[in-house]
Amino acid sequence: MQTVPRSELTALLLVAINGHEAAYVDVFTDSKITADTYHRGKPRARFAANADLWVYLFQLVEQKWLHAAVY
């Protein structure tokens, strides 16, 4: 099932997928839940709604050495 938070997270994930290695990325979202969950970090995201996508996102950030700021 597609929900608004999952859609917002998917957009963030696409930025990470398409980002160059060691890139600096600023992401602006109107989704407070997406920004808050990102800022809480990987340990908390593993237990959040849509944990499958959150785990994948944080794996990409680590593997690609991305410097992402989510506002």
PDB file of C-alpha atoms in Angstrom:
ATOM      1  CA  MET A   1       0.000   0.000   0.000  1.00  0.00           C
ATOM      2  CA  GLN A   2       1.314   3.425  -0.941  1.00  0.00           C
ATOM      3  CA  THR A   3       0.964   6.119   1.707  1.00  0.00           C
ATOM      4  CA  VAL A   4       2.051   9.753   1.675  1.00  0.00           C
ATOM      5  CA  PRO A   5       4.965   9.139   4.100  1.00  0.00           C
ATOM      6  CA  ARG A   6       6.099   6.191   1.966  1.00  0.00           C
ATOM      7  CA  SER A   7       5.945   8.385  -1.150  1.00  0.00           C
ATOM      8  CA  GLU A   8       8.016  11.092   0.533  1.00  0.00           C
ATOM      9  CA  LEU A   9      10.538   8.496   1.668  1.00  0.00           C
ATOM     10  CA  THR A  10      10.678   7.012  -1.823  1.00  0.00           C
ATOM     11  CA  ALA A  11      11.568  10.450  -3.201  1.00  0.00           C
ATOM     12  CA  LEU A  12      14.371  10.745  -0.644  1.00  0.00           C
ATOM     13  CA  LEU A  13      15.542   7.265  -1.567  1.00  0.00           C
ATOM     14  CA  LEU A  14      15.661   8.192  -5.261  1.00  0.00           C
ATOM     15  CA  VAL A  15      17.899  11.137  -4.409  1.00  0.00           C
ATOM     16  CA  ALA A  16      20.279   8.739  -2.650  1.00  0.00           C
ATOM     17  CA  ILE A  17      20.163   6.205  -5.483  1.00  0.00           C
ATOM     18  CA  ASN A  18      20.984   8.849  -8.069  1.00  0.00           C
ATOM     19  CA  GLY A  19      23.448  10.828  -5.956  1.00  0.00           C
ATOM     20  CA  HIS A  20      27.127  10.717  -6.775  1.00  0.00           C
ATOM     21  CA  GLU A  21      29.553   9.218  -4.307  1.00  0.00           C
ATOM     22  CA  ALA A  22      30.511  11.642  -1.491  1.00  0.00           C
ATOM     23  CA  ALA A  23      27.944  14.176  -2.727  1.00  0.00           C
ATOM     24  CA  TYR A  24      26.473  16.875  -0.531  1.00  0.00           C
ATOM     25  CA  VAL A  25      22.701  16.847  -0.821  1.00  0.00           C
ATOM     26  CA  ASP A  26      20.128  19.230   0.654  1.00  0.00           C
ATOM     27  CA  VAL A  27      16.581  17.875   0.673  1.00  0.00           C
ATOM     28  CA  PHE A  28      13.623  20.085   1.525  1.00  0.00           C
ATOM     29  CA  THR A  29      10.393  18.320   2.426  1.00  0.00           C
ATOM     30  CA  ASP A  30       7.042  19.328   3.820  1.00  0.00           C
ATOM     31  CA  SER A  31       6.830  15.932   5.499  1.00  0.00           C
ATOM     32  CA  LYS A  32       7.694  16.377   9.161  1.00  0.00           C
ATOM     33  CA  ILE A  33       7.617  12.633   9.756  1.00  0.00           C
ATOM     34  CA  THR A  34      10.200  12.057   6.998  1.00  0.00           C
ATOM     35  CA  ALA A  35      12.555  14.749   8.292  1.00  0.00           C
ATOM     36  CA  ASP A  36      12.138  13.690  11.928  1.00  0.00           C
ATOM     37  CA  THR A  37      12.730  10.015  11.200  1.00  0.00           C
ATOM     38  CA  TYR A  38      15.830  10.825   9.137  1.00  0.00           C
ATOM     39  CA  HIS A  39      17.265  12.953  11.948  1.00  0.00           C
ATOM     40  CA  ARG A  40      16.627  10.234  14.528  1.00  0.00           C
ATOM     41  CA  GLY A  41      19.008   8.044  12.548  1.00  0.00           C
ATOM     42  CA  LYS A  42      19.364   4.465  11.475  1.00  0.00           C
ATOM     43  CA  PRO A  43      18.792   2.770  14.847  1.00  0.00           C
ATOM     44  CA  ARG A  44      15.356   4.375  15.265  1.00  0.00           C
ATOM     45  CA  ALA A  45      14.434   4.139  11.592  1.00  0.00           C
ATOM     46  CA  ARG A  46      14.758   0.350  11.728  1.00  0.00           C
ATOM     47  CA  PHE A  47      11.613   0.308  13.885  1.00  0.00           C
ATOM     48  CA  ALA A  48       9.700   3.084  12.096  1.00  0.00           C
ATOM     49  CA  ALA A  49       6.901   2.674   9.606  1.00  0.00           C
ATOM     50  CA  ASN A  50       8.379   1.799   6.212  1.00  0.00           C
ATOM     51  CA  ALA A  51      11.484   0.376   7.871  1.00  0.00           C
ATOM     52  CA  ASP A  52      12.334  -1.536   4.693  1.00  0.00           C
ATOM     53  CA  LEU A  53      12.918   1.716   2.818  1.00  0.00           C
ATOM     54  CA  TRP A  54      14.612   3.447   5.748  1.00  0.00           C
ATOM     55  CA  VAL A  55      17.154   0.650   6.107  1.00  0.00           C
ATOM     56  CA  TYR A  56      17.871   0.789   2.369  1.00  0.00           C
ATOM     57  CA  LEU A  57      18.251   4.582   2.504  1.00  0.00           C
ATOM     58  CA  PHE A  58      20.741   4.521   5.357  1.00  0.00           C
ATOM     59  CA  GLN A  59      22.692   1.719   3.649  1.00  0.00           C
ATOM     60  CA  LEU A  60      23.025   3.867   0.534  1.00  0.00           C
ATOM     61  CA  VAL A  61      24.051   6.927   2.533  1.00  0.00           C
ATOM     62  CA  GLU A  62      26.796   4.901   4.199  1.00  0.00           C
ATOM     63  CA  GLN A  63      27.943   3.058   1.065  1.00  0.00           C
ATOM     64  CA  LYS A  64      28.069   6.188  -1.073  1.00  0.00           C
ATOM     65  CA  TRP A  65      29.430   8.439   1.689  1.00  0.00           C
ATOM     66  CA  LEU A  66      26.574  10.855   1.069  1.00  0.00           C
ATOM     67  CA  HIS A  67      26.320  14.004   3.130  1.00  0.00           C
ATOM     68  CA  ALA A  68      22.593  14.557   3.277  1.00  0.00           C
ATOM     69  CA  ALA A  69      20.750  17.318   5.085  1.00  0.00           C
ATOM     70  CA  VAL A  70      16.992  16.947   5.322  1.00  0.00           C
ATOM     71  CA  TYR A  71      14.932  20.023   6.149  1.00  0.00           C
TER      72      TYR A  71
END
